[in-house]
PDB file of C-alpha atoms in Angstrom:
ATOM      1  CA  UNK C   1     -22.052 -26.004   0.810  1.00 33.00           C
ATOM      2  CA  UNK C   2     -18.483 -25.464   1.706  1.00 43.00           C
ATOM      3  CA  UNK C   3     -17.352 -22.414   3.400  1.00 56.00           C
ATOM      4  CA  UNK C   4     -15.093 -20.212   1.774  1.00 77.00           C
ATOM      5  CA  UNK C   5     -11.195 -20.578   2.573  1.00 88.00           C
ATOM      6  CA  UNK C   6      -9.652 -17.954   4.764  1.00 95.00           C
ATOM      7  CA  UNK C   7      -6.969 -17.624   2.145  1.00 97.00           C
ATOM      8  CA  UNK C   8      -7.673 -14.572   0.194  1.00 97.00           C
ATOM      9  CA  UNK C   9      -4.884 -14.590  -2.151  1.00 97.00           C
ATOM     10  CA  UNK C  10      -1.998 -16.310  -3.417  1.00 96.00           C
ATOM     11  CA  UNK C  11       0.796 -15.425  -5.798  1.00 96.00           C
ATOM     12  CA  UNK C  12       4.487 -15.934  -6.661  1.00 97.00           C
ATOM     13  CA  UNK C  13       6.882 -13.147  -5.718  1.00 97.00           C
ATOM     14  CA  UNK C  14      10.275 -12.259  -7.495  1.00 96.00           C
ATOM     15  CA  UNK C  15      13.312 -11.563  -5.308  1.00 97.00           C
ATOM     16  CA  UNK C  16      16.424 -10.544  -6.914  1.00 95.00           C
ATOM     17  CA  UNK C  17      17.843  -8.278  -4.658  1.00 96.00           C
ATOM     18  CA  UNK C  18      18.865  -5.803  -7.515  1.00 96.00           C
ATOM     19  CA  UNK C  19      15.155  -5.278  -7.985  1.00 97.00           C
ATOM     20  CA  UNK C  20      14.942  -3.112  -4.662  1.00 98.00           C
ATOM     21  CA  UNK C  21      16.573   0.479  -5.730  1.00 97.00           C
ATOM     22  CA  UNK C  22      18.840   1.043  -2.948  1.00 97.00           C
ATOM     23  CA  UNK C  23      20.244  -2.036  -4.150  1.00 98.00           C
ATOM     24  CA  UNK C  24      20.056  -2.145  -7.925  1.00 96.00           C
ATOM     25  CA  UNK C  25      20.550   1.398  -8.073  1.00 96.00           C
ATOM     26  CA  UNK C  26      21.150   2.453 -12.086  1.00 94.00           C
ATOM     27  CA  UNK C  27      20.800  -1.338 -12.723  1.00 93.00           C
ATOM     28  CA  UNK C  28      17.163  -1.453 -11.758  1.00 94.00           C
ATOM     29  CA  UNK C  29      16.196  -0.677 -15.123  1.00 95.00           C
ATOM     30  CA  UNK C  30      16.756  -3.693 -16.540  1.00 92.00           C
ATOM     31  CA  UNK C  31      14.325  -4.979 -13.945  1.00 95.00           C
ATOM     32  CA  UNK C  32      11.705  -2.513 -14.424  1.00 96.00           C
ATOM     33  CA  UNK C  33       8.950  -4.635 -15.634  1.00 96.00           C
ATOM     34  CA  UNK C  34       9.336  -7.066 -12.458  1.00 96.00           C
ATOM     35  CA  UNK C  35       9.177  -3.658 -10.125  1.00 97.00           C
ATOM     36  CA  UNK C  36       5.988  -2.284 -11.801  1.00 97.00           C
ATOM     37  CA  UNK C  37       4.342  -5.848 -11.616  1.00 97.00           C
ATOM     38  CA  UNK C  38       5.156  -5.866  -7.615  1.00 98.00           C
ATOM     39  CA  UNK C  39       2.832  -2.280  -7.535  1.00 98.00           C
ATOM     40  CA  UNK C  40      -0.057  -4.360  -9.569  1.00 98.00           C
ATOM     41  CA  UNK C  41       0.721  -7.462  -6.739  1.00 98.00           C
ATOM     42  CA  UNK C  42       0.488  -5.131  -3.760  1.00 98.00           C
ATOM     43  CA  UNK C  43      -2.478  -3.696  -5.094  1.00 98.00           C
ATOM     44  CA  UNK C  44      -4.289  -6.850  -5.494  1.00 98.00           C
ATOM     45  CA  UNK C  45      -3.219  -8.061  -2.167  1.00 98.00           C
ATOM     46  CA  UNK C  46      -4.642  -5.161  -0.439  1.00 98.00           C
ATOM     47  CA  UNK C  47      -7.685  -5.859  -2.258  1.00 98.00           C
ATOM     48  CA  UNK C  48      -8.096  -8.943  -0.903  1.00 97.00           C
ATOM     49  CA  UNK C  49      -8.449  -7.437   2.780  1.00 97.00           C
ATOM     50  CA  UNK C  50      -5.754  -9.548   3.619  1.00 98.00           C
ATOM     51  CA  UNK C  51      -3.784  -8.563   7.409  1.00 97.00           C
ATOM     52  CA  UNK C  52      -1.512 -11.503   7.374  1.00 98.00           C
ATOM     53  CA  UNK C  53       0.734 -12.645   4.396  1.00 98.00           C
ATOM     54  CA  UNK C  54       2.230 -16.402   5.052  1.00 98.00           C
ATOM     55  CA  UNK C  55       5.453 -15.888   3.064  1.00 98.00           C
ATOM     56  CA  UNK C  56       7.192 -19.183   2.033  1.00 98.00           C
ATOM     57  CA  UNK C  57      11.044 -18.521   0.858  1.00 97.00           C
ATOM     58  CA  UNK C  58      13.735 -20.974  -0.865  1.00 95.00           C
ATOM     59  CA  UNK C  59      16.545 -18.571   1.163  1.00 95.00           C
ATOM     60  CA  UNK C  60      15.901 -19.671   4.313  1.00 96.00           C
ATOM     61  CA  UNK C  61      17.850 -21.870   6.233  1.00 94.00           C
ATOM     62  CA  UNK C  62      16.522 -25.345   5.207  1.00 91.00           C
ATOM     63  CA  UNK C  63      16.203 -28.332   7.393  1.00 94.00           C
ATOM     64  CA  UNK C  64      16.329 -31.864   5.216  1.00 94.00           C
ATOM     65  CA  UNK C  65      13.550 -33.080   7.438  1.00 96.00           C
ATOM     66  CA  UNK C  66      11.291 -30.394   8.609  1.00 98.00           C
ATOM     67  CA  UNK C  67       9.652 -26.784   7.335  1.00 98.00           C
ATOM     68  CA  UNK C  68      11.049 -24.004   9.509  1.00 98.00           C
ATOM     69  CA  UNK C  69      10.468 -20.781  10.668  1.00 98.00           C
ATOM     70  CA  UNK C  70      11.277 -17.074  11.838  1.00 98.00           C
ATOM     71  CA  UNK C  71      10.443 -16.207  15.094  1.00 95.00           C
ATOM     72  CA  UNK C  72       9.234 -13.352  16.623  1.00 90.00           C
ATOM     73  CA  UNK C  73       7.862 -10.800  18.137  1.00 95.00           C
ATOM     74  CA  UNK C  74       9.031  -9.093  15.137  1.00 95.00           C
ATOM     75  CA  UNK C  75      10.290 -10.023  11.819  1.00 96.00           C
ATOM     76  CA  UNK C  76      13.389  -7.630  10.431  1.00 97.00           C
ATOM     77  CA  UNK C  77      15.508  -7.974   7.502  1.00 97.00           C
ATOM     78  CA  UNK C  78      18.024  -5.958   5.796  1.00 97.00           C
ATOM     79  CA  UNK C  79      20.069  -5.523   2.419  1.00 97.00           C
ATOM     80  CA  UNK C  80      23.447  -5.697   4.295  1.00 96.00           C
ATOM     81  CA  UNK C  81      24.936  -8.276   2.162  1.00 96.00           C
ATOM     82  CA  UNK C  82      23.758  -6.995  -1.074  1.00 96.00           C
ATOM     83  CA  UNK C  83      25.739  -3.235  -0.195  1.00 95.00           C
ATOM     84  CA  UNK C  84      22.547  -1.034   1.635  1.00 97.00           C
ATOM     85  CA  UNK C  85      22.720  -1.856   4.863  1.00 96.00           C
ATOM     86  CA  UNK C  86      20.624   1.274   5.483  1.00 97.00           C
ATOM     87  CA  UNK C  87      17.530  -0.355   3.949  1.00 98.00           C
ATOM     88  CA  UNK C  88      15.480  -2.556   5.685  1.00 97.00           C
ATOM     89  CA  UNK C  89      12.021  -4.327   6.480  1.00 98.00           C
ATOM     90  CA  UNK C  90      10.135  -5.144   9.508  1.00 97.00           C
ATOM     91  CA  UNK C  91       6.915  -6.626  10.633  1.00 97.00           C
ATOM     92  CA  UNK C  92       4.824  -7.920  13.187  1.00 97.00           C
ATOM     93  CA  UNK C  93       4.942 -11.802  13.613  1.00 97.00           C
ATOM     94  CA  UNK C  94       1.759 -13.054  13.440  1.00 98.00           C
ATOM     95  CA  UNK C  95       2.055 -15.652  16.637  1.00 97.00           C
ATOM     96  CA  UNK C  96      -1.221 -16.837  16.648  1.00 98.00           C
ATOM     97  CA  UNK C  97      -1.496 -18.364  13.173  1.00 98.00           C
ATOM     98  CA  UNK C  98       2.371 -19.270  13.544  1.00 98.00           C
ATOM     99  CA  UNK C  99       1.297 -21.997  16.226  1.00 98.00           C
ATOM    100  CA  UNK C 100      -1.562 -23.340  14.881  1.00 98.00           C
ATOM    101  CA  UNK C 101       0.179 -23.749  11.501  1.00 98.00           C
ATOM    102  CA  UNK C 102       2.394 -25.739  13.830  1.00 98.00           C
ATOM    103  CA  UNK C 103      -0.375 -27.869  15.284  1.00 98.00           C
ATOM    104  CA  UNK C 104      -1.836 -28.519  12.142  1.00 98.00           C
ATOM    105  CA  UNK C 105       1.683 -30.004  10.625  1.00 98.00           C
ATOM    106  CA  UNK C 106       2.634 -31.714  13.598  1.00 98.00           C
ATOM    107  CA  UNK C 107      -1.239 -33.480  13.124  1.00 98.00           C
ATOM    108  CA  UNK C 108       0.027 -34.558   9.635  1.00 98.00           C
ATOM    109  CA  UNK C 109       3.342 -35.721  11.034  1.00 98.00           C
ATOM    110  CA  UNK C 110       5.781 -32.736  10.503  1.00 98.00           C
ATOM    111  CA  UNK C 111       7.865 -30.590  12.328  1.00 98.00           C
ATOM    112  CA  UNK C 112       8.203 -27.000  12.240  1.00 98.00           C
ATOM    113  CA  UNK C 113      11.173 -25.844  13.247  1.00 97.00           C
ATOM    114  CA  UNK C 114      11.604 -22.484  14.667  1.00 97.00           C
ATOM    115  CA  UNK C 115      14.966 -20.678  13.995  1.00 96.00           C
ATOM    116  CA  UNK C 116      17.239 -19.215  16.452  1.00 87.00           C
ATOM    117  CA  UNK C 117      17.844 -16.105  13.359  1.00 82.00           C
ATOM    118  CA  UNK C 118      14.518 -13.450  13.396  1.00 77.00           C
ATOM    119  CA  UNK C 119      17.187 -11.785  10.396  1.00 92.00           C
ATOM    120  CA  UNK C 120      14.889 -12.383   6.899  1.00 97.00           C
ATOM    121  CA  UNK C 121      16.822 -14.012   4.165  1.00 97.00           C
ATOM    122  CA  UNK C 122      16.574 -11.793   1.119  1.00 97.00           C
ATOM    123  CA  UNK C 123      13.786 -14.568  -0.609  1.00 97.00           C
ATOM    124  CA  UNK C 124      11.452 -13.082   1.965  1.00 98.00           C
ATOM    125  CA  UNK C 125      12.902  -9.500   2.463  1.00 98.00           C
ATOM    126  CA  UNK C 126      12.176  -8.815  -0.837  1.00 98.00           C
ATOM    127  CA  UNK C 127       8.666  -9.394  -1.383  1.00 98.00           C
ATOM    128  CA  UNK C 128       8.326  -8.168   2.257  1.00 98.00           C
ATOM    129  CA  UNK C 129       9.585  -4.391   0.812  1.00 98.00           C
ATOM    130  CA  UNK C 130       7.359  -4.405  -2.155  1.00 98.00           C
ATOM    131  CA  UNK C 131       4.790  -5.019  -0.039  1.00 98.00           C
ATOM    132  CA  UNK C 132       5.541  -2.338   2.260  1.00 98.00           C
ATOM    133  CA  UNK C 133       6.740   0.009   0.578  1.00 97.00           C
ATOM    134  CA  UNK C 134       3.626  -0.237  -2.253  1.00 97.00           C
ATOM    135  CA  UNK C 135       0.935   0.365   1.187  1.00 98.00           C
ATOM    136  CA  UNK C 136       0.691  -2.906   2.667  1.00 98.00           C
ATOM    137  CA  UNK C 137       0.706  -3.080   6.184  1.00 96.00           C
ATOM    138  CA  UNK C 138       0.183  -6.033   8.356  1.00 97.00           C
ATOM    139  CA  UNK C 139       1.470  -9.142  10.619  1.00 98.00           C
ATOM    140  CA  UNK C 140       3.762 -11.827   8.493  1.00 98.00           C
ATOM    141  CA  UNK C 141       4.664 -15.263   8.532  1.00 98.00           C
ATOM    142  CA  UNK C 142       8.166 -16.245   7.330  1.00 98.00           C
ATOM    143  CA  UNK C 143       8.659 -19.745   6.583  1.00 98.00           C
ATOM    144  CA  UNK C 144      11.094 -22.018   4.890  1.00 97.00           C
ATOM    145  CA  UNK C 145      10.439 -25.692   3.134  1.00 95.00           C
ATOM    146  CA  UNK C 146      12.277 -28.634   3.257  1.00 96.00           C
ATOM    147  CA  UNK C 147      14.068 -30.873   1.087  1.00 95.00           C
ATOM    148  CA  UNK C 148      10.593 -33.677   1.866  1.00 97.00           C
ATOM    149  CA  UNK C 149       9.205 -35.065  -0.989  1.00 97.00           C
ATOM    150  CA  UNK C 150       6.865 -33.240  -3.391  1.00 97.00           C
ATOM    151  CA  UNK C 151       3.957 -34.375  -2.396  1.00 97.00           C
ATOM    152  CA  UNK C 152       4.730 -33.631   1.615  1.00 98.00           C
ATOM    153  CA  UNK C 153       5.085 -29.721   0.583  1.00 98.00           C
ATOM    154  CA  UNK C 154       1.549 -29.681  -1.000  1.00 98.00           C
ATOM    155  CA  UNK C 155       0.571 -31.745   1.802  1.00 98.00           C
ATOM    156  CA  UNK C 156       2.442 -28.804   4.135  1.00 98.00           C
ATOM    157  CA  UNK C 157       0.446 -26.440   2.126  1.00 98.00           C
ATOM    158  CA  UNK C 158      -2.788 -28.087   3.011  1.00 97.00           C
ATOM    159  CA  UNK C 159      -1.662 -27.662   7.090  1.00 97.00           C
ATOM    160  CA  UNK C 160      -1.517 -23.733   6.641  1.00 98.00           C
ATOM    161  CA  UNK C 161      -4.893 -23.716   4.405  1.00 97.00           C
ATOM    162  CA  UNK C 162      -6.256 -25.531   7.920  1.00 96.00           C
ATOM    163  CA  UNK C 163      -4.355 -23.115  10.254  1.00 97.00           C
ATOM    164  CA  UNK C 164      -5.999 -20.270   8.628  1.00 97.00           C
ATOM    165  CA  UNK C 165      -9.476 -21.350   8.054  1.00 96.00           C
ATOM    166  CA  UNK C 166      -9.004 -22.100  11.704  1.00 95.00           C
ATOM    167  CA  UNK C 167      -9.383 -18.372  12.412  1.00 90.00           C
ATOM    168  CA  UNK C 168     -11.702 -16.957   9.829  1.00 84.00           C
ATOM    169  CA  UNK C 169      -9.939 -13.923   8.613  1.00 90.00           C
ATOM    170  CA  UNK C 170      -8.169 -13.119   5.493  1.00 97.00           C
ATOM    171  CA  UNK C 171      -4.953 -14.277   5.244  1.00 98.00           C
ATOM    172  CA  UNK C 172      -2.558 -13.831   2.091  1.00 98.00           C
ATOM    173  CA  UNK C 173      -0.033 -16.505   0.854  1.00 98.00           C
ATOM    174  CA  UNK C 174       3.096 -15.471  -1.062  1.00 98.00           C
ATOM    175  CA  UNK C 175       5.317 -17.783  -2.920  1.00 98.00           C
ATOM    176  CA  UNK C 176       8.510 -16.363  -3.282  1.00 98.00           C
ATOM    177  CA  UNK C 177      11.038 -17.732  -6.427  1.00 95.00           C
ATOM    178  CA  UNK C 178      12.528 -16.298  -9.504  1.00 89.00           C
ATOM    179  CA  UNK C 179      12.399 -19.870 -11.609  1.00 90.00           C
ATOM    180  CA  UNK C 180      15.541 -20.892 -13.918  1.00 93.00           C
ATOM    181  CA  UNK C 181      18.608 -19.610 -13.494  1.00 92.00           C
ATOM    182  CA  UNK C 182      20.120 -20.764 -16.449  1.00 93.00           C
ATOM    183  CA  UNK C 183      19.244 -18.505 -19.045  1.00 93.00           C
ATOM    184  CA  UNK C 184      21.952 -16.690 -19.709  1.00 90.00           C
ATOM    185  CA  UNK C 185      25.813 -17.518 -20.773  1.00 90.00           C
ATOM    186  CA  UNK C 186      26.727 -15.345 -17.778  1.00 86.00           C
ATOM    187  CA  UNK C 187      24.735 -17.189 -15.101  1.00 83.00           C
ATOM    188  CA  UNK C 188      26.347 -17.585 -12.199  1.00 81.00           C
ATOM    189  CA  UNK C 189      24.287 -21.338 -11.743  1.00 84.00           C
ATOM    190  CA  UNK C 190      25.460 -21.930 -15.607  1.00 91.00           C
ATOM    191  CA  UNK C 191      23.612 -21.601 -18.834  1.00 92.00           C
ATOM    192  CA  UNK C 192      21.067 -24.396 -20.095  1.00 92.00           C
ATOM    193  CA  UNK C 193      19.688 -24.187 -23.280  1.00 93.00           C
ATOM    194  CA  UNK C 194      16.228 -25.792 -22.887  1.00 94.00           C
ATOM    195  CA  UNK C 195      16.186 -23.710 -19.406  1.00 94.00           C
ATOM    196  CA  UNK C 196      13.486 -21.206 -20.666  1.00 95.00           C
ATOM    197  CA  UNK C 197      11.126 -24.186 -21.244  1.00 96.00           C
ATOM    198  CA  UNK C 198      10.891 -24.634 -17.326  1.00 95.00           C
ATOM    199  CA  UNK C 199       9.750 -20.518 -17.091  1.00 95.00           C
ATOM    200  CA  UNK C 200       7.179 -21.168 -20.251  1.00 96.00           C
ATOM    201  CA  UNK C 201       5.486 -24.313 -18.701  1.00 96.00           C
ATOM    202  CA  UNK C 202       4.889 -22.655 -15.757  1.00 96.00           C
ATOM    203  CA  UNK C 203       3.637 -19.340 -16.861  1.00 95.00           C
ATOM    204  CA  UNK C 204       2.003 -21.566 -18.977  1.00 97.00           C
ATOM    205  CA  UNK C 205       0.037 -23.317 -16.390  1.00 96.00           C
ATOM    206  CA  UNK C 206      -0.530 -19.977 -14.673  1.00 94.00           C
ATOM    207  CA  UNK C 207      -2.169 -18.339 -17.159  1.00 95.00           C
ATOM    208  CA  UNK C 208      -4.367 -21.681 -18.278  1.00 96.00           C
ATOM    209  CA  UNK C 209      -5.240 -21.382 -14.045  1.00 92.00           C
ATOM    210  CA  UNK C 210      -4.152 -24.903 -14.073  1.00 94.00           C
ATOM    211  CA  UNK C 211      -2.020 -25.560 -10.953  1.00 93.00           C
ATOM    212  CA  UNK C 212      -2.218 -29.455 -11.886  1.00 94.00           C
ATOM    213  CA  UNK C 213       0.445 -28.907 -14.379  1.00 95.00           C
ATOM    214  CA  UNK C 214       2.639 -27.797 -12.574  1.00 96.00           C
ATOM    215  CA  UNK C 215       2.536 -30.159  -9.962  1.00 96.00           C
ATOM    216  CA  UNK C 216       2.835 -32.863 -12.898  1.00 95.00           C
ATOM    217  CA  UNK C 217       5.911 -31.085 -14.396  1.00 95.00           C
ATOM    218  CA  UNK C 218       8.744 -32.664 -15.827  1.00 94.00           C
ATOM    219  CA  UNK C 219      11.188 -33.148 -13.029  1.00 92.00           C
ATOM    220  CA  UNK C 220      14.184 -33.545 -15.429  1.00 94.00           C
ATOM    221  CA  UNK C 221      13.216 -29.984 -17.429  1.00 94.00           C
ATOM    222  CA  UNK C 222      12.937 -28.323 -13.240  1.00 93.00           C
ATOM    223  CA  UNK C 223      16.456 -29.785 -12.903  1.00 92.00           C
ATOM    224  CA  UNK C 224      18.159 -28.401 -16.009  1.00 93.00           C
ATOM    225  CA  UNK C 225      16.290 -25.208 -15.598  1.00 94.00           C
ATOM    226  CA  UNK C 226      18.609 -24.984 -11.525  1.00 92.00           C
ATOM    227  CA  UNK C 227      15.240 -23.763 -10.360  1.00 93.00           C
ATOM    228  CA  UNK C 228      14.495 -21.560  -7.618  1.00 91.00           C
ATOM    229  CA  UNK C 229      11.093 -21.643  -5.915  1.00 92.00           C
ATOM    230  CA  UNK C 230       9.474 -24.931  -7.103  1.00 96.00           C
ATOM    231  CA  UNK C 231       8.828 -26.144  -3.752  1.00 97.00           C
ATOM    232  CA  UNK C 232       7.435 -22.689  -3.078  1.00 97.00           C
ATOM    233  CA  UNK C 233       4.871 -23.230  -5.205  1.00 97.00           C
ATOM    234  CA  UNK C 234       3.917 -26.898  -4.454  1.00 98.00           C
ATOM    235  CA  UNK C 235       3.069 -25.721  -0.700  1.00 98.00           C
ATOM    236  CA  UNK C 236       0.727 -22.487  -1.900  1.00 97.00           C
ATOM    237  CA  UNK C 237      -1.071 -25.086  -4.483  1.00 97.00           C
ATOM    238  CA  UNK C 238      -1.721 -27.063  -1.128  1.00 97.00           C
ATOM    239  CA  UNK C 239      -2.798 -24.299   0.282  1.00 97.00           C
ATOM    240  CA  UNK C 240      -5.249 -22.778  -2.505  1.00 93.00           C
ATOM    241  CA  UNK C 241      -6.026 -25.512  -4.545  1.00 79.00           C
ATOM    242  CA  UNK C 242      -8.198 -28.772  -4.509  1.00 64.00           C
ATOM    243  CA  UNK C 243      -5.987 -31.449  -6.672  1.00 46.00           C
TER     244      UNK C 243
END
């Protein structure tokens, strides 16, 4: 009989910036529901007995040909660029699982790149001060994917499923994207008509707890949708599920 995985819990994490309040300020209300649901995420989390979220971000500095990631000792971020400089998030690096996630990649044949910035992008700030700021306290791993094929970020995923199994205690795994953004005229990426069908087939495949779908979905529908976090969620299905 196989032995349980190490990963405790997985999940996919909004990060507008206008969803933190300092930020949003009066504006937050129009995110409300995405605020509340963080409270309900944290909570679960915690649950989980999780000390060490692995949190995988589409705002981090990419690298075409490798995954990278923030080093330590300690992780800080801040809302400078989005007008509250004054707010801000910090955590532990969790070193340990860091460089055996490394080992296990380079194993598979990739490189993980460390960067020279330890300041978050707002893709993992975000979810880092829902987190936080909902009771979660803990060490972090901030990583970034790559513009590999599909199949080499599930395979990625599979490296830190490995890395943390390697250890034996409860790690969390935290997808962070906010899907289309082409559903509205204003849209800054441009609106898309048939952009919405991107969000429904993957809340879709969420709710049927079928991860297969999404790794099987259309890739002309994720292009016309200008989606954020696909790749996101390709590495925590390698990491959680067996496909």
């Amino acid at each position: 009989m196989a032995s349980a995985s190490s990963i405790v819990f997985s999940g996919i994490a909004p990060h507008p910036p206008i969803m933190v309040p300092e930020v949003g300020q009066q504006s937050i209300a129009a995110v409300r529901a995405s605020i509340d649901a963080m409270a309900e995420f944290t909570e679960r989390l915690i649950a989980s007995g999780a000390g060490t979220v692995v949190v995988i971000s589409p705002h981090a500095p990419l690298d075409p040909h490798a995954f990278v990631a923030y080093q330590g000792p300690q992780l800080f971020g801040d809302f400078a660029d989005f007008r509250a400089p004054e707010t801000t998030v910090q955590a532990p690096l969790d070193e340990e699982l860091l460089k055996a996630i490394e080992e296990q990649a380079e194993t598979a044949g990739y490189a993980v790149i460390r960067l020279r910035s330890k300041h978050l992008d707002h893709g993992t700030a975000v979810p880092l001060y829902f987190l936080q700021r909902h009771g979660w306290t803990g060490r972090v791993v901030a990583l970034g994917y790559s513009f590999l094929a599909d199949e080499d970020h599930l395979r990625f995923g599979a490296c830190i499923k490995r890395a943390a199994d390697s250890f034996a205690r409860p790690v969390a795994f935290v997808a962070s994207g906010d899907l289309s953004h082409r559903l509205k005229p204003e849209a800054p990426a441009g609106y898309n008509a048939k952009a919405h069908l991107f969000d429904e087939a993957v809340v879709a495949a969420l709710r049927a707890n079928s991860p297969d779908r999404i790794v099987r979905l259309d890739q002309e529908l994720r292009r016309t949708a200008g989606e954020c976090g696909y790749r996101s969620m390709l590495i925590a299905i390698g990491a959680t599920a067996d496909l």
